[in-house]
């Protein structure tokens, strides 16, 4: 009888110990994520625009630009992103609206495009509702905005937070590649009527 009691006591002890271990393991598995939520906090992207990973963006350009300077600006942005390790697709403004976009020129996608800019050398970059808008008083201004963005943000993988905005002017600066030794500029009054095709 005593042996039976000892066996039952030992079995009860082992069962209690096993149950305690199982309960402890299940408690560890159900610990809430930091911050009190049930889901783990999402990782912050290394390089983002408005908190969204740059890889989730695409580039859209103004295809109505007669000299295709907006397209050239879009391709320069794509090259800069590629150098930074991101492969972004380029589309004309005639493509469907889709997700987060970098708009190069007047793409008729937002109501806030400042088409009334009077200074042809002025440019502006703004971030609004998932769209990064590059605009200018002329297509040359748009190209200057693209170069500024590529040089100061994309090449440095410098994130742009919500509300991001910057502006400037390309007056008296070279915004196109030229052969060494040439010193041609586009001036306020282009009396020689130089165009993209005649600039060396």
mmCIF file of N, CA and C in Angstrom, residues 38-166:
data_model
loop_
_atom_site.group_PDB
_atom_site.id
_atom_site.type_symbol
_atom_site.label_atom_id
_atom_site.label_comp_id
_atom_site.label_asym_id
_atom_site.label_seq_id
_atom_site.Cartn_x
_atom_site.Cartn_y
_atom_site.Cartn_z
ATOM 1 N N UNK A 38 -0.064 42.965 -30.988
ATOM 2 C CA UNK A 38 0.055 41.536 -31.229
ATOM 3 C C UNK A 38 1.051 41.240 -32.345
ATOM 4 N N UNK A 39 1.215 42.191 -33.266
ATOM 5 C CA UNK A 39 2.109 41.985 -34.402
ATOM 6 C C UNK A 39 3.437 42.675 -34.126
ATOM 7 N N UNK A 40 4.533 42.085 -34.616
ATOM 8 C CA UNK A 40 5.818 42.767 -34.432
ATOM 9 C C UNK A 40 5.847 44.076 -35.218
ATOM 10 N N UNK A 41 6.599 45.019 -34.697
ATOM 11 C CA UNK A 41 6.695 46.317 -35.371
ATOM 12 C C UNK A 41 7.404 46.151 -36.711
ATOM 13 N N UNK A 42 6.900 46.801 -37.781
ATOM 14 C CA UNK A 42 7.568 46.684 -39.082
ATOM 15 C C UNK A 42 8.929 47.371 -39.049
ATOM 16 N N UNK A 43 9.860 46.815 -39.799
ATOM 17 C CA UNK A 43 11.189 47.411 -39.858
ATOM 18 C C UNK A 43 11.141 48.706 -40.664
ATOM 19 N N UNK A 44 11.909 49.692 -40.226
ATOM 20 C CA UNK A 44 12.001 50.951 -40.959
ATOM 21 C C UNK A 44 12.907 50.729 -42.165
ATOM 22 N N UNK A 45 12.448 51.102 -43.375
ATOM 23 C CA UNK A 45 13.290 50.907 -44.559
ATOM 24 C C UNK A 45 14.580 51.715 -44.466
ATOM 25 N N UNK A 46 15.638 51.182 -45.056
ATOM 26 C CA UNK A 46 16.930 51.871 -45.054
ATOM 27 C C UNK A 46 16.839 53.198 -45.806
ATOM 28 N N UNK A 47 16.110 53.200 -46.906
ATOM 29 C CA UNK A 47 15.983 54.394 -47.755
ATOM 30 C C UNK A 47 14.509 54.511 -48.130
ATOM 31 N N UNK A 48 13.864 55.582 -47.679
ATOM 32 C CA UNK A 48 12.413 55.684 -47.875
ATOM 33 C C UNK A 48 11.994 57.073 -48.344
ATOM 34 N N UNK A 49 10.806 57.109 -48.930
ATOM 35 C CA UNK A 49 10.163 58.362 -49.320
ATOM 36 C C UNK A 49 8.824 58.379 -48.606
ATOM 37 N N UNK A 50 8.656 59.306 -47.678
ATOM 38 C CA UNK A 50 7.419 59.371 -46.903
ATOM 39 C C UNK A 50 7.171 58.123 -46.076
ATOM 40 N N UNK A 51 8.235 57.461 -45.618
ATOM 41 C CA UNK A 51 8.101 56.255 -44.804
ATOM 42 C C UNK A 51 7.913 54.981 -45.609
ATOM 43 N N UNK A 52 7.831 55.095 -46.932
ATOM 44 C CA UNK A 52 7.641 53.933 -47.813
ATOM 45 C C UNK A 52 8.977 53.593 -48.468
ATOM 46 N N UNK A 53 9.313 52.312 -48.492
ATOM 47 C CA UNK A 53 10.561 51.870 -49.108
ATOM 48 C C UNK A 53 10.647 52.380 -50.551
ATOM 49 N N UNK A 54 11.804 52.913 -50.915
ATOM 50 C CA UNK A 54 12.016 53.447 -52.262
ATOM 51 C C UNK A 54 11.696 52.399 -53.326
ATOM 52 N N UNK A 55 11.956 51.138 -53.028
ATOM 53 C CA UNK A 55 11.706 50.054 -53.995
ATOM 54 C C UNK A 55 10.233 49.957 -54.383
ATOM 55 N N UNK A 56 9.340 50.519 -53.570
ATOM 56 C CA UNK A 56 7.899 50.474 -53.860
ATOM 57 C C UNK A 56 7.433 51.653 -54.718
ATOM 58 N N UNK A 57 8.358 52.480 -55.177
ATOM 59 C CA UNK A 57 8.017 53.635 -56.017
ATOM 60 C C UNK A 57 8.263 53.335 -57.494
ATOM 61 N N UNK A 58 7.642 54.140 -58.346
ATOM 62 C CA UNK A 58 7.931 54.108 -59.782
ATOM 63 C C UNK A 58 8.045 55.548 -60.262
ATOM 64 N N UNK A 59 8.694 55.758 -61.396
ATOM 65 C CA UNK A 59 8.926 57.098 -61.931
ATOM 66 C C UNK A 59 7.990 57.330 -63.111
ATOM 67 N N UNK A 60 7.286 58.477 -63.094
ATOM 68 C CA UNK A 60 6.356 58.834 -64.175
ATOM 69 C C UNK A 60 6.772 60.205 -64.706
ATOM 70 N N UNK A 61 6.862 60.343 -66.032
ATOM 71 C CA UNK A 61 7.319 61.616 -66.606
ATOM 72 C C UNK A 61 6.274 62.214 -67.547
ATOM 73 N N UNK A 62 6.403 63.518 -67.768
ATOM 74 C CA UNK A 62 5.505 64.267 -68.655
ATOM 75 C C UNK A 62 5.855 63.950 -70.104
ATOM 76 N N UNK A 63 5.034 63.135 -70.750
ATOM 77 C CA UNK A 63 5.314 62.723 -72.129
ATOM 78 C C UNK A 63 4.901 63.787 -73.142
ATOM 79 N N UNK A 64 4.259 64.876 -72.691
ATOM 80 C CA UNK A 64 3.876 65.963 -73.602
ATOM 81 C C UNK A 64 5.003 66.968 -73.801
ATOM 82 N N UNK A 65 6.099 66.789 -73.055
ATOM 83 C CA UNK A 65 7.257 67.671 -73.180
ATOM 84 C C UNK A 65 7.868 67.457 -74.565
ATOM 85 N N UNK A 66 7.767 68.466 -75.436
ATOM 86 C CA UNK A 66 8.183 68.330 -76.831
ATOM 87 C C UNK A 66 9.640 67.957 -77.029
ATOM 88 N N UNK A 67 10.526 68.425 -76.147
ATOM 89 C CA UNK A 67 11.952 68.140 -76.310
ATOM 90 C C UNK A 67 12.389 66.909 -75.526
ATOM 91 N N UNK A 68 11.451 66.228 -74.871
ATOM 92 C CA UNK A 68 11.732 65.005 -74.094
ATOM 93 C C UNK A 68 12.710 65.230 -72.947
ATOM 94 N N UNK A 69 12.763 66.457 -72.437
ATOM 95 C CA UNK A 69 13.671 66.735 -71.326
ATOM 96 C C UNK A 69 13.147 66.086 -70.047
ATOM 97 N N UNK A 70 11.824 66.050 -69.868
ATOM 98 C CA UNK A 70 11.251 65.391 -68.687
ATOM 99 C C UNK A 70 11.591 63.898 -68.704
ATOM 100 N N UNK A 71 11.553 63.291 -69.879
ATOM 101 C CA UNK A 71 11.922 61.871 -69.995
ATOM 102 C C UNK A 71 13.396 61.692 -69.642
ATOM 103 N N UNK A 72 14.224 62.607 -70.131
ATOM 104 C CA UNK A 72 15.651 62.547 -69.810
ATOM 105 C C UNK A 72 15.861 62.665 -68.299
ATOM 106 N N UNK A 73 15.118 63.571 -67.662
ATOM 107 C CA UNK A 73 15.217 63.733 -66.209
ATOM 108 C C UNK A 73 14.798 62.449 -65.499
ATOM 109 N N UNK A 74 13.728 61.810 -65.981
ATOM 110 C CA UNK A 74 13.252 60.554 -65.383
ATOM 111 C C UNK A 74 14.306 59.459 -65.511
ATOM 112 N N UNK A 75 14.955 59.391 -66.665
ATOM 113 C CA UNK A 75 15.990 58.372 -66.873
ATOM 114 C C UNK A 75 17.214 58.644 -66.003
ATOM 115 N N UNK A 76 17.522 59.927 -65.776
ATOM 116 C CA UNK A 76 18.630 60.257 -64.873
ATOM 117 C C UNK A 76 18.312 59.819 -63.449
ATOM 118 N N UNK A 77 17.054 59.998 -63.042
ATOM 119 C CA UNK A 77 16.649 59.533 -61.714
ATOM 120 C C UNK A 77 16.774 58.016 -61.622
ATOM 121 N N UNK A 78 16.314 57.318 -62.658
ATOM 122 C CA UNK A 78 16.396 55.851 -62.649
ATOM 123 C C UNK A 78 17.849 55.392 -62.527
ATOM 124 N N UNK A 79 18.754 56.060 -63.258
ATOM 125 C CA UNK A 79 20.175 55.717 -63.184
ATOM 126 C C UNK A 79 20.720 55.946 -61.778
ATOM 127 N N UNK A 80 20.324 57.063 -61.157
ATOM 128 C CA UNK A 80 20.779 57.368 -59.794
ATOM 129 C C UNK A 80 20.265 56.328 -58.807
ATOM 130 N N UNK A 81 18.989 55.950 -58.937
ATOM 131 C CA UNK A 81 18.438 54.922 -58.047
ATOM 132 C C UNK A 81 19.151 53.585 -58.260
ATOM 133 N N UNK A 82 19.448 53.258 -59.510
ATOM 134 C CA UNK A 82 20.135 51.993 -59.804
ATOM 135 C C UNK A 82 21.515 51.978 -59.157
ATOM 136 N N UNK A 83 22.228 53.115 -59.204
ATOM 137 C CA UNK A 83 23.542 53.210 -58.564
ATOM 138 C C UNK A 83 23.438 53.038 -57.055
ATOM 139 N N UNK A 84 22.283 53.425 -56.501
ATOM 140 C CA UNK A 84 22.060 53.279 -55.058
ATOM 141 C C UNK A 84 21.540 51.886 -54.699
ATOM 142 N N UNK A 85 21.330 51.041 -55.719
ATOM 143 C CA UNK A 85 20.900 49.666 -55.460
ATOM 144 C C UNK A 85 19.412 49.421 -55.600
ATOM 145 N N UNK A 86 18.686 50.326 -56.260
ATOM 146 C CA UNK A 86 17.232 50.194 -56.420
ATOM 147 C C UNK A 86 16.864 50.243 -57.899
ATOM 148 N N UNK A 87 16.028 49.304 -58.317
ATOM 149 C CA UNK A 87 15.606 49.220 -59.724
ATOM 150 C C UNK A 87 14.188 49.767 -59.835
ATOM 151 N N UNK A 88 14.035 51.021 -60.246
ATOM 152 C CA UNK A 88 12.712 51.633 -60.398
ATOM 153 C C UNK A 88 12.316 51.656 -61.868
ATOM 154 N N UNK A 89 11.041 51.407 -62.131
ATOM 155 C CA UNK A 89 10.526 51.412 -63.497
ATOM 156 C C UNK A 89 10.120 52.837 -63.889
ATOM 157 N N UNK A 90 10.212 53.142 -65.181
ATOM 158 C CA UNK A 90 9.859 54.464 -65.704
ATOM 159 C C UNK A 90 8.662 54.323 -66.640
ATOM 160 N N UNK A 91 7.652 55.198 -66.449
ATOM 161 C CA UNK A 91 6.436 55.178 -67.265
ATOM 162 C C UNK A 91 6.111 56.592 -67.736
ATOM 163 N N UNK A 92 5.383 56.692 -68.843
ATOM 164 C CA UNK A 92 4.894 57.999 -69.279
ATOM 165 C C UNK A 92 3.640 58.331 -68.478
ATOM 166 N N UNK A 93 3.243 59.598 -68.517
ATOM 167 C CA UNK A 93 2.075 60.020 -67.730
ATOM 168 C C UNK A 93 0.779 59.399 -68.235
ATOM 169 N N UNK A 94 0.798 58.806 -69.425
ATOM 170 C CA UNK A 94 -0.401 58.160 -69.966
ATOM 171 C C UNK A 94 -0.689 56.816 -69.302
ATOM 172 N N UNK A 95 0.256 56.307 -68.518
ATOM 173 C CA UNK A 95 0.044 55.035 -67.828
ATOM 174 C C UNK A 95 -0.964 55.225 -66.694
ATOM 175 N N UNK A 96 -1.542 54.127 -66.235
ATOM 176 C CA UNK A 96 -2.513 54.189 -65.139
ATOM 177 C C UNK A 96 -1.838 54.628 -63.852
ATOM 178 N N UNK A 97 -2.601 55.342 -63.012
ATOM 179 C CA UNK A 97 -2.096 55.701 -61.687
ATOM 180 C C UNK A 97 -1.925 54.412 -60.895
ATOM 181 N N UNK A 98 -0.809 54.287 -60.226
ATOM 182 C CA UNK A 98 -0.553 53.042 -59.514
ATOM 183 C C UNK A 98 0.403 53.287 -58.361
ATOM 184 N N UNK A 99 -0.094 53.181 -57.149
ATOM 185 C CA UNK A 99 0.759 53.232 -55.971
ATOM 186 C C UNK A 99 1.529 54.521 -55.802
ATOM 187 N N UNK A 100 2.736 54.375 -55.280
ATOM 188 C CA UNK A 100 3.595 55.518 -54.985
ATOM 189 C C UNK A 100 4.400 55.889 -56.221
ATOM 190 N N UNK A 101 4.407 57.193 -56.535
ATOM 191 C CA UNK A 101 5.035 57.637 -57.777
ATOM 192 C C UNK A 101 5.940 58.841 -57.562
ATOM 193 N N UNK A 102 6.991 58.905 -58.372
ATOM 194 C CA UNK A 102 7.835 60.089 -58.473
ATOM 195 C C UNK A 102 7.439 60.742 -59.789
ATOM 196 N N UNK A 103 6.817 61.912 -59.714
ATOM 197 C CA UNK A 103 6.277 62.585 -60.898
ATOM 198 C C UNK A 103 7.270 63.618 -61.410
ATOM 199 N N UNK A 104 7.683 63.462 -62.661
ATOM 200 C CA UNK A 104 8.678 64.347 -63.260
ATOM 201 C C UNK A 104 7.976 65.243 -64.277
ATOM 202 N N UNK A 105 7.772 66.518 -63.911
ATOM 203 C CA UNK A 105 7.037 67.442 -64.771
ATOM 204 C C UNK A 105 5.542 67.365 -64.509
ATOM 205 N N UNK A 106 4.771 68.007 -65.372
ATOM 206 C CA UNK A 106 3.314 68.051 -65.205
ATOM 207 C C UNK A 106 2.707 66.747 -65.725
ATOM 208 N N UNK A 107 2.446 65.833 -64.822
ATOM 209 C CA UNK A 107 1.932 64.512 -65.204
ATOM 210 C C UNK A 107 0.419 64.416 -65.065
ATOM 211 N N UNK A 108 -0.253 65.544 -64.766
ATOM 212 C CA UNK A 108 -1.716 65.587 -64.614
ATOM 213 C C UNK A 108 -2.207 64.563 -63.599
ATOM 214 N N UNK A 109 -1.427 64.355 -62.544
ATOM 215 C CA UNK A 109 -1.790 63.380 -61.525
ATOM 216 C C UNK A 109 -2.213 64.043 -60.214
ATOM 217 N N UNK A 110 -1.838 65.318 -60.031
ATOM 218 C CA UNK A 110 -2.161 66.015 -58.786
ATOM 219 C C UNK A 110 -2.739 67.387 -59.107
ATOM 220 N N UNK A 111 -3.537 67.896 -58.174
ATOM 221 C CA UNK A 111 -4.098 69.238 -58.342
ATOM 222 C C UNK A 111 -3.081 70.310 -57.972
ATOM 223 N N UNK A 112 -2.025 69.915 -57.269
ATOM 224 C CA UNK A 112 -1.097 70.896 -56.735
ATOM 225 C C UNK A 112 0.053 71.259 -57.641
ATOM 226 N N UNK A 113 0.048 70.828 -58.908
ATOM 227 C CA UNK A 113 1.184 71.142 -59.777
ATOM 228 C C UNK A 113 1.233 72.647 -60.030
ATOM 229 N N UNK A 114 2.396 73.245 -59.782
ATOM 230 C CA UNK A 114 2.539 74.707 -59.894
ATOM 231 C C UNK A 114 2.862 75.102 -61.326
ATOM 232 N N UNK A 115 1.912 74.879 -62.226
ATOM 233 C CA UNK A 115 2.141 75.197 -63.635
ATOM 234 C C UNK A 115 2.284 76.695 -63.854
ATOM 235 N N UNK A 116 1.929 77.506 -62.859
ATOM 236 C CA UNK A 116 2.015 78.955 -63.001
ATOM 237 C C UNK A 116 3.361 79.528 -62.616
ATOM 238 N N UNK A 117 4.397 78.705 -62.470
ATOM 239 C CA UNK A 117 5.721 79.230 -62.135
ATOM 240 C C UNK A 117 6.178 80.139 -63.273
ATOM 241 N N UNK A 118 6.531 81.373 -62.947
ATOM 242 C CA UNK A 118 6.876 82.341 -63.993
ATOM 243 C C UNK A 118 8.362 82.362 -64.316
ATOM 244 N N UNK A 119 9.192 81.966 -63.379
ATOM 245 C CA UNK A 119 10.637 81.946 -63.622
ATOM 246 C C UNK A 119 10.998 80.625 -64.299
ATOM 247 N N UNK A 120 11.480 80.655 -65.550
ATOM 248 C CA UNK A 120 11.774 79.405 -66.252
ATOM 249 C C UNK A 120 12.919 78.612 -65.636
ATOM 250 N N UNK A 121 13.693 79.254 -64.754
ATOM 251 C CA UNK A 121 14.823 78.572 -64.131
ATOM 252 C C UNK A 121 14.469 77.996 -62.763
ATOM 253 N N UNK A 122 13.294 78.328 -62.242
ATOM 254 C CA UNK A 122 12.900 77.870 -60.906
ATOM 255 C C UNK A 122 12.478 76.406 -60.940
ATOM 256 N N UNK A 123 12.699 75.717 -59.832
ATOM 257 C CA UNK A 123 12.243 74.341 -59.684
ATOM 258 C C UNK A 123 11.818 74.100 -58.241
ATOM 259 N N UNK A 124 11.028 73.054 -58.055
ATOM 260 C CA UNK A 124 10.512 72.733 -56.727
ATOM 261 C C UNK A 124 10.258 71.229 -56.645
ATOM 262 N N UNK A 125 10.531 70.647 -55.470
ATOM 263 C CA UNK A 125 10.242 69.232 -55.217
ATOM 264 C C UNK A 125 9.396 69.154 -53.955
ATOM 265 N N UNK A 126 8.250 68.492 -54.032
ATOM 266 C CA UNK A 126 7.371 68.354 -52.868
ATOM 267 C C UNK A 126 6.890 66.910 -52.750
ATOM 268 N N UNK A 127 6.630 66.496 -51.516
ATOM 269 C CA UNK A 127 6.093 65.163 -51.248
ATOM 270 C C UNK A 127 4.697 65.322 -50.677
ATOM 271 N N UNK A 128 3.713 64.744 -51.364
ATOM 272 C CA UNK A 128 2.326 64.890 -50.938
ATOM 273 C C UNK A 128 1.551 63.611 -51.247
ATOM 274 N N UNK A 129 0.997 62.994 -50.210
ATOM 275 C CA UNK A 129 0.150 61.807 -50.347
ATOM 276 C C UNK A 129 0.786 60.714 -51.195
ATOM 277 N N UNK A 130 2.015 60.361 -50.878
ATOM 278 C CA UNK A 130 2.684 59.261 -51.564
ATOM 279 C C UNK A 130 3.235 59.591 -52.929
ATOM 280 N N UNK A 131 3.183 60.858 -53.320
ATOM 281 C CA UNK A 131 3.715 61.255 -54.629
ATOM 282 C C UNK A 131 4.800 62.316 -54.436
ATOM 283 N N UNK A 132 5.969 62.032 -54.982
ATOM 284 C CA UNK A 132 7.064 62.994 -54.957
ATOM 285 C C UNK A 132 7.030 63.739 -56.285
ATOM 286 N N UNK A 133 6.729 65.041 -56.235
ATOM 287 C CA UNK A 133 6.512 65.839 -57.453
ATOM 288 C C UNK A 133 7.720 66.721 -57.743
ATOM 289 N N UNK A 134 8.306 66.570 -58.939
ATOM 290 C CA UNK A 134 9.378 67.447 -59.404
ATOM 291 C C UNK A 134 8.769 68.377 -60.438
ATOM 292 N N UNK A 135 8.820 69.676 -60.181
ATOM 293 C CA UNK A 135 8.214 70.636 -61.100
ATOM 294 C C UNK A 135 9.164 71.798 -61.353
ATOM 295 N N UNK A 136 8.927 72.494 -62.454
ATOM 296 C CA UNK A 136 9.783 73.621 -62.795
ATOM 297 C C UNK A 136 9.062 74.625 -63.658
ATOM 298 N N UNK A 137 9.632 75.833 -63.742
ATOM 299 C CA UNK A 137 9.061 76.866 -64.592
ATOM 300 C C UNK A 137 9.255 76.557 -66.063
ATOM 301 N N UNK A 138 10.105 75.584 -66.361
ATOM 302 C CA UNK A 138 10.328 75.105 -67.726
ATOM 303 C C UNK A 138 10.826 73.668 -67.604
ATOM 304 N N UNK A 139 10.958 73.003 -68.735
ATOM 305 C CA UNK A 139 11.459 71.630 -68.681
ATOM 306 C C UNK A 139 12.903 71.597 -68.185
ATOM 307 N N UNK A 140 13.657 72.694 -68.438
ATOM 308 C CA UNK A 140 15.019 72.770 -67.910
ATOM 309 C C UNK A 140 14.994 72.838 -66.386
ATOM 310 N N UNK A 141 14.015 73.541 -65.825
ATOM 311 C CA UNK A 141 13.871 73.585 -64.371
ATOM 312 C C UNK A 141 13.586 72.209 -63.796
ATOM 313 N N UNK A 142 12.763 71.426 -64.492
ATOM 314 C CA UNK A 142 12.455 70.056 -64.051
ATOM 315 C C UNK A 142 13.723 69.206 -64.061
ATOM 316 N N UNK A 143 14.531 69.350 -65.116
ATOM 317 C CA UNK A 143 15.787 68.602 -65.197
ATOM 318 C C UNK A 143 16.724 68.985 -64.053
ATOM 319 N N UNK A 144 16.777 70.281 -63.732
ATOM 320 C CA UNK A 144 17.614 70.741 -62.621
ATOM 321 C C UNK A 144 17.135 70.142 -61.302
ATOM 322 N N UNK A 145 15.814 70.041 -61.118
ATOM 323 C CA UNK A 145 15.262 69.432 -59.900
ATOM 324 C C UNK A 145 15.684 67.972 -59.799
ATOM 325 N N UNK A 146 15.648 67.260 -60.926
ATOM 326 C CA UNK A 146 16.050 65.851 -60.935
ATOM 327 C C UNK A 146 17.519 65.699 -60.560
ATOM 328 N N UNK A 147 18.361 66.579 -61.100
ATOM 329 C CA UNK A 147 19.790 66.517 -60.791
ATOM 330 C C UNK A 147 20.042 66.809 -59.310
ATOM 331 N N UNK A 148 19.302 67.771 -58.772
ATOM 332 C CA UNK A 148 19.446 68.115 -57.348
ATOM 333 C C UNK A 148 19.038 66.934 -56.466
ATOM 334 N N UNK A 149 17.919 66.314 -56.794
ATOM 335 C CA UNK A 149 17.433 65.163 -56.027
ATOM 336 C C UNK A 149 18.421 64.003 -56.113
ATOM 337 N N UNK A 150 18.933 63.749 -57.311
ATOM 338 C CA UNK A 150 19.880 62.646 -57.499
ATOM 339 C C UNK A 150 21.169 62.880 -56.717
ATOM 340 N N UNK A 151 21.670 64.112 -56.756
ATOM 341 C CA UNK A 151 22.943 64.410 -56.113
ATOM 342 C C UNK A 151 22.890 64.501 -54.602
ATOM 343 N N UNK A 152 21.820 65.068 -54.066
ATOM 344 C CA UNK A 152 21.769 65.325 -52.623
ATOM 345 C C UNK A 152 21.006 64.275 -51.820
ATOM 346 N N UNK A 153 20.152 63.518 -52.457
ATOM 347 C CA UNK A 153 19.341 62.554 -51.713
ATOM 348 C C UNK A 153 19.536 61.117 -52.184
ATOM 349 N N UNK A 154 19.375 60.869 -53.478
ATOM 350 C CA UNK A 154 19.429 59.484 -53.959
ATOM 351 C C UNK A 154 20.827 58.897 -53.798
ATOM 352 N N UNK A 155 21.856 59.624 -54.231
ATOM 353 C CA UNK A 155 23.222 59.093 -54.143
ATOM 354 C C UNK A 155 23.652 58.868 -52.696
ATOM 355 N N UNK A 156 23.075 59.625 -51.771
ATOM 356 C CA UNK A 156 23.406 59.495 -50.348
ATOM 357 C C UNK A 156 22.446 58.552 -49.611
ATOM 358 N N UNK A 157 21.449 58.042 -50.322
ATOM 359 C CA UNK A 157 20.381 57.215 -49.715
ATOM 360 C C UNK A 157 19.776 57.947 -48.516
ATOM 361 N N UNK A 158 19.492 59.208 -48.725
ATOM 362 C CA UNK A 158 18.954 60.069 -47.667
ATOM 363 C C UNK A 158 17.432 60.059 -47.770
ATOM 364 N N UNK A 159 16.761 59.541 -46.756
ATOM 365 C CA UNK A 159 15.300 59.414 -46.786
ATOM 366 C C UNK A 159 14.618 60.771 -46.784
ATOM 367 N N UNK A 160 13.427 60.812 -47.396
ATOM 368 C CA UNK A 160 12.614 62.023 -47.449
ATOM 369 C C UNK A 160 11.348 61.774 -46.643
ATOM 370 N N UNK A 161 11.177 62.511 -45.558
ATOM 371 C CA UNK A 161 10.037 62.306 -44.667
ATOM 372 C C UNK A 161 8.787 62.990 -45.197
ATOM 373 N N UNK A 162 7.646 62.653 -44.588
ATOM 374 C CA UNK A 162 6.381 63.298 -44.963
ATOM 375 C C UNK A 162 6.530 64.801 -44.804
ATOM 376 N N UNK A 163 6.004 65.554 -45.760
ATOM 377 C CA UNK A 163 6.123 67.011 -45.728
ATOM 378 C C UNK A 163 7.410 67.519 -46.364
ATOM 379 N N UNK A 164 8.212 66.613 -46.926
ATOM 380 C CA UNK A 164 9.476 67.004 -47.562
ATOM 381 C C UNK A 164 9.222 68.023 -48.677
ATOM 382 N N UNK A 165 10.057 69.056 -48.739
ATOM 383 C CA UNK A 165 9.963 70.066 -49.806
ATOM 384 C C UNK A 165 11.315 70.750 -49.957
ATOM 385 N N UNK A 166 11.665 71.047 -51.188
ATOM 386 C CA UNK A 166 12.858 71.850 -51.454
ATOM 387 C C UNK A 166 12.649 72.587 -52.771
#
